[in-house]
Short mmCIF file of C-alpha atoms and ligand atoms in Angstrom, two decimals:
data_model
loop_
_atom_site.label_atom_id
_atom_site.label_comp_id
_atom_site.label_asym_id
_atom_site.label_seq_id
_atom_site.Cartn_x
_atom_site.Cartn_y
_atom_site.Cartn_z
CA UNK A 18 -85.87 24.27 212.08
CA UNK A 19 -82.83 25.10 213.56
CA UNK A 20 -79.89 25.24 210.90
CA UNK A 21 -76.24 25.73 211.28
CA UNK A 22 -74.91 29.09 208.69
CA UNK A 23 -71.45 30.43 208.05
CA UNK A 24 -70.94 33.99 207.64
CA UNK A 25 -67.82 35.31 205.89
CA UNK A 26 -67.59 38.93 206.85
CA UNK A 27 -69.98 38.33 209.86
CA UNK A 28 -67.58 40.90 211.59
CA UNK A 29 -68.56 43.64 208.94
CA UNK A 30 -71.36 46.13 208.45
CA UNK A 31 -74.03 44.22 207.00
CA UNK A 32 -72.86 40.16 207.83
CA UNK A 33 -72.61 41.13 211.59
CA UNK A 34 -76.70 42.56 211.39
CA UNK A 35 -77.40 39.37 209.33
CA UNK A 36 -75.97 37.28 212.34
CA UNK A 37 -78.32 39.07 214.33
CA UNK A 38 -80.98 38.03 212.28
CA UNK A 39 -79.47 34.36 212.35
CA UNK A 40 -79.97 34.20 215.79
CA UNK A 41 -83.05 35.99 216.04
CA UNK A 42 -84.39 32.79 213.85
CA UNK A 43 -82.55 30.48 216.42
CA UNK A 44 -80.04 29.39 213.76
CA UNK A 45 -76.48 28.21 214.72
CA UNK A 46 -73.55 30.54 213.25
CA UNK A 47 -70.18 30.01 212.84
CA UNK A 48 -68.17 33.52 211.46
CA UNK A 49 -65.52 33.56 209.72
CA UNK A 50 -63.48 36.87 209.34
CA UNK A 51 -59.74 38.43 208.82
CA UNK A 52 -60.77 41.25 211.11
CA UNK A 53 -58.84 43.46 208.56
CA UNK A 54 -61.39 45.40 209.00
CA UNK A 55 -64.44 44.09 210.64
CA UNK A 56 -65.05 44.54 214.71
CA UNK A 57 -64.67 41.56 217.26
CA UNK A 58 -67.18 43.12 219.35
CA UNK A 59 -69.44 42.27 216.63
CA UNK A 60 -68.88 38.97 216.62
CA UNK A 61 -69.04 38.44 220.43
CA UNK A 62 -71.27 35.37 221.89
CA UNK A 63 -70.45 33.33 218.11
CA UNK A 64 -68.00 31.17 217.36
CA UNK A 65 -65.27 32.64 215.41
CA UNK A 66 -62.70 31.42 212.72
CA UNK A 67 -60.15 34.01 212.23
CA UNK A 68 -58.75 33.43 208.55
CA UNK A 69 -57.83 35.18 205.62
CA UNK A 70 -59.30 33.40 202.73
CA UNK A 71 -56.80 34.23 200.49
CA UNK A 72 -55.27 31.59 201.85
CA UNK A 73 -56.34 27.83 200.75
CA UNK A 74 -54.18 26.02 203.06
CA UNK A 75 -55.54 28.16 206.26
CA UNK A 76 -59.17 27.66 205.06
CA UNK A 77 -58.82 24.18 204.02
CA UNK A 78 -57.54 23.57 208.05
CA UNK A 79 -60.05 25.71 209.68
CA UNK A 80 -63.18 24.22 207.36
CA UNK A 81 -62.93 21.33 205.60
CA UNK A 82 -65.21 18.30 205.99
CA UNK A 83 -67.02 20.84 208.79
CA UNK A 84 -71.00 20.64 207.58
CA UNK A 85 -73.24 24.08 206.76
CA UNK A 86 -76.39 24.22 205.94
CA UNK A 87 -75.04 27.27 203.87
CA UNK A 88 -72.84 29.79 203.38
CA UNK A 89 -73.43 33.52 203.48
CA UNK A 90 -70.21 35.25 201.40
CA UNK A 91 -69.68 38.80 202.53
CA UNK A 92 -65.89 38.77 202.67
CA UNK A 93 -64.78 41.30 200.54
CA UNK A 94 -62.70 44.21 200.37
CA UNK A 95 -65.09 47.24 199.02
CA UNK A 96 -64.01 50.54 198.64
CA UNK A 97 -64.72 51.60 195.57
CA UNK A 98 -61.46 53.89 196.10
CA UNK A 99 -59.31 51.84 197.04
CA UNK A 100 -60.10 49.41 194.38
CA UNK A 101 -58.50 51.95 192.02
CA UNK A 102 -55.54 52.40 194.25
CA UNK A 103 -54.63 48.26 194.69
CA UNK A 104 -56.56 46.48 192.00
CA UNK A 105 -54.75 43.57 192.88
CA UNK A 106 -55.63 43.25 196.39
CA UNK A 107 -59.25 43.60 195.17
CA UNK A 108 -58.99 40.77 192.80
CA UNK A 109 -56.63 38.48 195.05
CA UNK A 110 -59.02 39.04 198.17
CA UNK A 111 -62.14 39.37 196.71
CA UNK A 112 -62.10 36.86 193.12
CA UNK A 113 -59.31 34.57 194.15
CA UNK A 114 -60.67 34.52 197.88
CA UNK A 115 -63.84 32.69 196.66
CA UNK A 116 -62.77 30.86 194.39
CA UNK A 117 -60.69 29.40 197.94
CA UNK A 118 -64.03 29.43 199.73
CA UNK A 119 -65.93 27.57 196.56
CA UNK A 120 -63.23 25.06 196.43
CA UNK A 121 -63.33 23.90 200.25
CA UNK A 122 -67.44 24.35 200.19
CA UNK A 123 -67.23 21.54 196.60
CA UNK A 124 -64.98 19.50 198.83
CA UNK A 125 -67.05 19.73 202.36
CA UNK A 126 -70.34 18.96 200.56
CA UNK A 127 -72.02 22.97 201.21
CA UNK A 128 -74.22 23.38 198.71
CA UNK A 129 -76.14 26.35 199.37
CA UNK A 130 -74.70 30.46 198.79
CA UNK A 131 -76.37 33.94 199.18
CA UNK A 132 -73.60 36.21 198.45
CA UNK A 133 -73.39 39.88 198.83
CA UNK A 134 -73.63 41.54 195.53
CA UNK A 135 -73.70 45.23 194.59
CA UNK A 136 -75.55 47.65 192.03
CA UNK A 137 -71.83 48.84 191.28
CA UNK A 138 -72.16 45.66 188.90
CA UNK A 139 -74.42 47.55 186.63
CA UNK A 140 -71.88 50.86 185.96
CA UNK A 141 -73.40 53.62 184.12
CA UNK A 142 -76.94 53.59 184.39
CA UNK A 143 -78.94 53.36 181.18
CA UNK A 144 -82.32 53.20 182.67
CA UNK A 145 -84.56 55.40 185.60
CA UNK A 146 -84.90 52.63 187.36
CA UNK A 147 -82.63 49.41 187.12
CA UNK A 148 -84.01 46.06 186.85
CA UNK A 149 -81.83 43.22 186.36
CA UNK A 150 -81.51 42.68 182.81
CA UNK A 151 -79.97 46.23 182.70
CA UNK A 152 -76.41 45.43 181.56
CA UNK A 153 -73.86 44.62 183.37
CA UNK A 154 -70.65 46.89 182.94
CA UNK A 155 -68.85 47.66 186.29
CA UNK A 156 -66.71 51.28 185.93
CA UNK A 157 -64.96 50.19 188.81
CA UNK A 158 -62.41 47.72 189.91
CA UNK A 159 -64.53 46.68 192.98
CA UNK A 160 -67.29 46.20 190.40
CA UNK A 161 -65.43 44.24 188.39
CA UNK A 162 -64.31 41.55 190.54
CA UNK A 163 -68.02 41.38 192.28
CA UNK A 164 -69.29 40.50 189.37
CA UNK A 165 -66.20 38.28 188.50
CA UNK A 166 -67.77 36.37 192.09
CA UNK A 167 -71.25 36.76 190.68
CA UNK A 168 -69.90 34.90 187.25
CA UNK A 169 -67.63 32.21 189.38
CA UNK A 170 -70.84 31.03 191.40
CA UNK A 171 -72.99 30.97 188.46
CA UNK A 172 -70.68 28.61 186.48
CA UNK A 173 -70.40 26.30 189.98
CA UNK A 174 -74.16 26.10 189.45
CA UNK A 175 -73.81 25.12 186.37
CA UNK A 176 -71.82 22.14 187.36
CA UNK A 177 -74.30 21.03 189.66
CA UNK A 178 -72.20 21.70 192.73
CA UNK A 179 -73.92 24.63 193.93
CA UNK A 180 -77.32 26.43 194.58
CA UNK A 181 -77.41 30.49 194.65
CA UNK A 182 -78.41 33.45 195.01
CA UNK A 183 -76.41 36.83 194.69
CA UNK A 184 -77.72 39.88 196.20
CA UNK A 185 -77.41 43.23 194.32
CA UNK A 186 -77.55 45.75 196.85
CA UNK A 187 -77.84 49.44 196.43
CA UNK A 188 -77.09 52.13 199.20
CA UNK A 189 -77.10 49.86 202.77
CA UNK A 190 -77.61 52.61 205.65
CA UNK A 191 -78.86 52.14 209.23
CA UNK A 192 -78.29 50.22 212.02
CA UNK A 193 -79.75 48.10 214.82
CA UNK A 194 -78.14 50.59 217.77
CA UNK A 195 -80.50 48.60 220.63
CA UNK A 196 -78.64 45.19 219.53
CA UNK A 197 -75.24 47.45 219.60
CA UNK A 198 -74.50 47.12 215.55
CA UNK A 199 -73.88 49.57 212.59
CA UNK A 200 -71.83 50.99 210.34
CA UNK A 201 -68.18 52.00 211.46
CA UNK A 202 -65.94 51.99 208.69
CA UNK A 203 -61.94 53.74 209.01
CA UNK A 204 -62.01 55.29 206.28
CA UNK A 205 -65.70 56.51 206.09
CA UNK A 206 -66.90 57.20 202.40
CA UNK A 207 -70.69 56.58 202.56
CA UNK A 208 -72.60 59.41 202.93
CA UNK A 209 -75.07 58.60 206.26
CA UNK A 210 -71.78 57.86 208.20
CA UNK A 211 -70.24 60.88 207.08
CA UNK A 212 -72.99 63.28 207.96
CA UNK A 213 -73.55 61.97 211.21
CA UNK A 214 -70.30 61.63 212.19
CA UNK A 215 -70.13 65.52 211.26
CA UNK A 216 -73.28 65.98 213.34
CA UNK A 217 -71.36 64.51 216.07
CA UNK A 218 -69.12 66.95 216.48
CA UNK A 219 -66.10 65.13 214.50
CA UNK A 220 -63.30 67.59 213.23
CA UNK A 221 -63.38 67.22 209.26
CA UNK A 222 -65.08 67.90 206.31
CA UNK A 223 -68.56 67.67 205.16
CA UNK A 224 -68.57 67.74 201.41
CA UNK A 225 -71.34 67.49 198.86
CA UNK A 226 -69.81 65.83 196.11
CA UNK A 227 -71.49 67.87 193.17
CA UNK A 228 -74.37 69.70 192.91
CA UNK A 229 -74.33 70.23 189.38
CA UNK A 230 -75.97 66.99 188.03
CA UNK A 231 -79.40 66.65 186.02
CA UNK A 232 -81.54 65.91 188.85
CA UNK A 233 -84.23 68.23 190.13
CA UNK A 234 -81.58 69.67 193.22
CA UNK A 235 -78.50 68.95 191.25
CA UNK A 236 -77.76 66.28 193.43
CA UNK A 237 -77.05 62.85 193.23
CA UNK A 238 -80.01 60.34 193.96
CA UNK A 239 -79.65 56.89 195.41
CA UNK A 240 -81.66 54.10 196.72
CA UNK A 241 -81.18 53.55 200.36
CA UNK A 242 -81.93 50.20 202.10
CA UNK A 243 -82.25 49.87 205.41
CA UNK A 244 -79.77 47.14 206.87
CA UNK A 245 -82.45 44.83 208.69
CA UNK A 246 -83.96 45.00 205.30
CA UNK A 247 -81.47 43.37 203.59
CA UNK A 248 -80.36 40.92 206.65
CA UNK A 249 -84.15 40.05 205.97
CA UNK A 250 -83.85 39.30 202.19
CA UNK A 251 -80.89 37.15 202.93
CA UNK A 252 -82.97 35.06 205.31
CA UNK A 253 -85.56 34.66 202.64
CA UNK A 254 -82.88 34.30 199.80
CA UNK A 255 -81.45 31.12 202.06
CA UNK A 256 -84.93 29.72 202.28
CA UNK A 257 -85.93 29.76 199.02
CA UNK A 258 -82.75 28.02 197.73
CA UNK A 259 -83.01 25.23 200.49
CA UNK A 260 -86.31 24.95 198.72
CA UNK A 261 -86.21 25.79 195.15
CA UNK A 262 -82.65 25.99 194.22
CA UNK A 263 -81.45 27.47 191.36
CA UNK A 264 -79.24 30.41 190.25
CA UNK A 265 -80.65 34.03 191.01
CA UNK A 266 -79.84 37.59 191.05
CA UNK A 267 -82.00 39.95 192.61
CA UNK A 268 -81.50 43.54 193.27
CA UNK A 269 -82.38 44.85 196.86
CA UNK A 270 -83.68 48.28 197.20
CA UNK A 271 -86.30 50.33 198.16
CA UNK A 272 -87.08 51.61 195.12
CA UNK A 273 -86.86 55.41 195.94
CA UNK A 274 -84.81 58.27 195.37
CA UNK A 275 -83.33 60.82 197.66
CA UNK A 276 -81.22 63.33 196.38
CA UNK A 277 -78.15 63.84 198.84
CA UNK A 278 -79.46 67.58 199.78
CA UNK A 279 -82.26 65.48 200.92
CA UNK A 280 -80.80 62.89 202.76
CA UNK A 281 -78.63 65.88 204.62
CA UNK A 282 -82.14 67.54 205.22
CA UNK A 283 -83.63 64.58 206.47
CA UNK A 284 -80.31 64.17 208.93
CA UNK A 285 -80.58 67.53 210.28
CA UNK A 286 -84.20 67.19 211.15
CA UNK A 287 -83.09 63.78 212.88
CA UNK A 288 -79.80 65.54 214.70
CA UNK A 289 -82.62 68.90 215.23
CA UNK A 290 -79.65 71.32 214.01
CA UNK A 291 -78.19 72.55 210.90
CA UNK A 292 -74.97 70.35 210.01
CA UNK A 293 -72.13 72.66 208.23
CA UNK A 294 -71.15 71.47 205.02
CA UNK A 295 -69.61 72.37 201.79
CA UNK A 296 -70.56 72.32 197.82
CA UNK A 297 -67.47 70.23 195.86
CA UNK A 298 -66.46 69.12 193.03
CA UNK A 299 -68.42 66.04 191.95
CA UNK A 300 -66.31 62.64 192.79
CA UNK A 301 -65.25 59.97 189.70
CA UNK A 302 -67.31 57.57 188.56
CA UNK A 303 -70.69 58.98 190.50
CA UNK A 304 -73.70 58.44 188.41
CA UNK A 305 -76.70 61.08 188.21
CA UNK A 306 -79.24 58.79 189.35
CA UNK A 307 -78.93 54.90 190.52
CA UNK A 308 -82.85 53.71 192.02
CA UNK A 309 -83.66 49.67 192.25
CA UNK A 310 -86.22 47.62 190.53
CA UNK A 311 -86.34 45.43 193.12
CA UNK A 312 -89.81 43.56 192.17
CA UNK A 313 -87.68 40.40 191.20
CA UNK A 314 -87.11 40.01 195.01
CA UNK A 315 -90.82 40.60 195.56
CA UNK A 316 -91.88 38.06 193.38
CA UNK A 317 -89.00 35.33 194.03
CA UNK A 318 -88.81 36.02 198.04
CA UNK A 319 -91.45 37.81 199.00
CA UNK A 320 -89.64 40.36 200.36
CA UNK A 321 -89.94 44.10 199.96
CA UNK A 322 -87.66 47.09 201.84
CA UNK A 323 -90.36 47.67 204.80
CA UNK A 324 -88.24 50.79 206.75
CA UNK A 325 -88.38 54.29 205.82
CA UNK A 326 -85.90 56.81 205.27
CA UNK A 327 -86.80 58.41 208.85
CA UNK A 328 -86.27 54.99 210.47
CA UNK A 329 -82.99 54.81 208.30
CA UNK A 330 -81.82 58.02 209.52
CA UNK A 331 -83.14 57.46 213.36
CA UNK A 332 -81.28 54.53 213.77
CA UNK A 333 -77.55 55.57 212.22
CA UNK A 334 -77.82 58.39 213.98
CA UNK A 335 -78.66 56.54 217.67
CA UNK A 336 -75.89 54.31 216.70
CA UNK A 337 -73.38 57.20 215.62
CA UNK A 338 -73.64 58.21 219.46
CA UNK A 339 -72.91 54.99 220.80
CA UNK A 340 -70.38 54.86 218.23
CA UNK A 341 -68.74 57.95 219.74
CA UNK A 342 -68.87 56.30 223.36
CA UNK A 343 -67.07 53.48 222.30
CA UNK A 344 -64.14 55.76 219.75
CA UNK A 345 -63.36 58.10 222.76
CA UNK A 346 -62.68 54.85 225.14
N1 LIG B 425 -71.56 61.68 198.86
C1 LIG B 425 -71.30 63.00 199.19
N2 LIG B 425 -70.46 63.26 200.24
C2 LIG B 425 -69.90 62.26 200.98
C3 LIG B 425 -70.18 60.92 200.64
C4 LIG B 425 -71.01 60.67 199.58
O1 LIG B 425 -71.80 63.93 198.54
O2 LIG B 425 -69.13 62.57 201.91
C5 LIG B 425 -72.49 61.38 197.75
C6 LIG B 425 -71.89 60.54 196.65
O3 LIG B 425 -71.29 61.36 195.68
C7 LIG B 425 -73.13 59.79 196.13
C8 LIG B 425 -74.02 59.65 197.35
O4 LIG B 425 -73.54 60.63 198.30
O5 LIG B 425 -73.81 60.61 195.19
C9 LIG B 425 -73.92 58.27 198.01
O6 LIG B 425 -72.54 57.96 198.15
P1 LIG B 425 -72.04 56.73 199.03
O7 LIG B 425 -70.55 56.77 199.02
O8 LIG B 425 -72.72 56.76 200.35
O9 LIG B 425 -72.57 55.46 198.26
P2 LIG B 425 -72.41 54.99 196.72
O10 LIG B 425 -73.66 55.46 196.02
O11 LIG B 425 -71.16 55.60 196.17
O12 LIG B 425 -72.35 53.51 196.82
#
């Protein structure tokens, strides 16, 4: 059945691959976006509602009394960074923006939400491998306030008002380069990006932040999920709540490690060259060691991470080079 979705942040990284997905299921989509700093050429062919949802009065005229089958919530500022740097912003744009979009979805009668979570909710790490009962303590304003959105939809729930679901990812990477798509972020932090774009030939630094940490290289190990992966889980997340309901979180990962001397190994072997790079001092905040138990998500949506590292790594770095094309024009 064809449905109609909207997509805040459907001009970002991960909404605009799950509006592929969308319309690879012949659903209708409507995005809504700031561009602050999401791409129009990712949105091209939908229909588009440029907004900033800090602003009530601007959403309430764009959206209200407009029917969705259901809202997927990506809009959100989320640089961990940056979050330190203008903790307001973070709050205003990313807590007081949904409690905007939450207040015109209770008026326009939308009563379904898969939001875009993060394993930055969980801080420290206390565990090998985290599971969702593993407390929540964000070290991190951006953590802080996606939780604060986790905590706001939970209590709309609890009123009745709302059904969902919110998505705990770990490390997104990848791309779908044949459908034009991935990651292209100004500033880059994430570590795929940055290797590749080093790879490519781009004039800056390659740094290893650390290699000094209790891990078996010294490196720090992470859980990378494969984009189409996770605009999969969304699709299932939206289907189960149209049947089921409920409140859920569920952590998306793959459930394996790769230490980032690995993940640089595995890139080289992908680009076929060594890519220069130096040892520094390990960033703030960086746990050892952060790896999903993502068997929630298997159980609740039958859904597991399906792509491998290699396909991870294939596809950024395809889309890297078309993402050079399109910076030099
Ligand atoms: N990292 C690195 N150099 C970079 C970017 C990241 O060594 O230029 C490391 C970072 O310290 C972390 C891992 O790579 O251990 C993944 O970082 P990323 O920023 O991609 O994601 P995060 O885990 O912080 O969400």
């Amino acid at each position: 059945m064809s449905l109609h979705y909207l997509v805040t942040g459907g001009a970002g990284y991960i909404g605009s691959h799950l509006v592929l997905a969308l319309v690879e299921a012949e659903h209708r989509v409507t995005v809504l976006d700031d561009f602050s700093t999401g791409h129009r050429w990712a949105t091209d062919g939908h229909e588009v509602i440029e907004v900033d949802i800090r602003d009530l009065a601007a959403l309430r005229s764009a959206l209200l009394h407009r029917h969705f089958d259901g809202v997927f919530h990506f809009a959100a500022k989320s640089l961990v960074g940056e979050s330190a740097q203008k903790p307001l912003l973070y709050y205003q744009n990313n807590v007081s923006g949904t409690a905007n979009l939450l207040e015109v979805a209770l008026e326009s009668g939308w009563g379904h939400c898969v939001f875009s979570s993060t394993a930055a909710v969980y801080g420290s790490p206390q565990a090998r491998v985290i599971a969702e009962e593993h407390p929540v303590n964000p070290v991190n304003v951006y953590g802080e306030t996606k939780l604060a959105m986790e905590q706001m939809l939970s209590a709309v729930h609890k009123q009745g008002a709302m059904q969902a679901v919110c998505l705990r990812y770990f490390n997104a990477a990848g791309a779908a380069p044949d459908a034009h798509r991935g990651e292209w972020h100004e500033p880059e932090t994430h570590l795929i990006p940055n290797i590749l774009r080093k790879a490519a030939g781009e004039d800056r630094a390659l740094t290893i932040f650390g290699d000094d940490y209790d891990t078996p290289d010294g490196t720090c190990i992470r859980d990378y999920i494969h984009v189409l992966d996770l605009a999969q889980a969304h699709l299932k997340a939206m289907t189960m709540l149209h049947r089921e309901g409920g409140f859920h979180t569920l952590n998306l990962g793959s459930e394996a490690g790769y230490s980032v001397r690995e993940i640089l190994e595995a890139c080289e072997t992908t680009v076929g060259r060594p890519i220069t790079h130096e040892i520094g001092p390990r960033r703030r905040g960086d746990p050892a060691r952060l790896v999903a138990d993502a068997s929630r998500a298997g159980q609740i949506l039958d859904w597991r991470a399906t792509r491998s590292l290699g396909e991870i790594i294939e596809s950024a770095w395809l889309w890297e080079q078309e993402r050079q094309n399109l910076q030099a024009r």
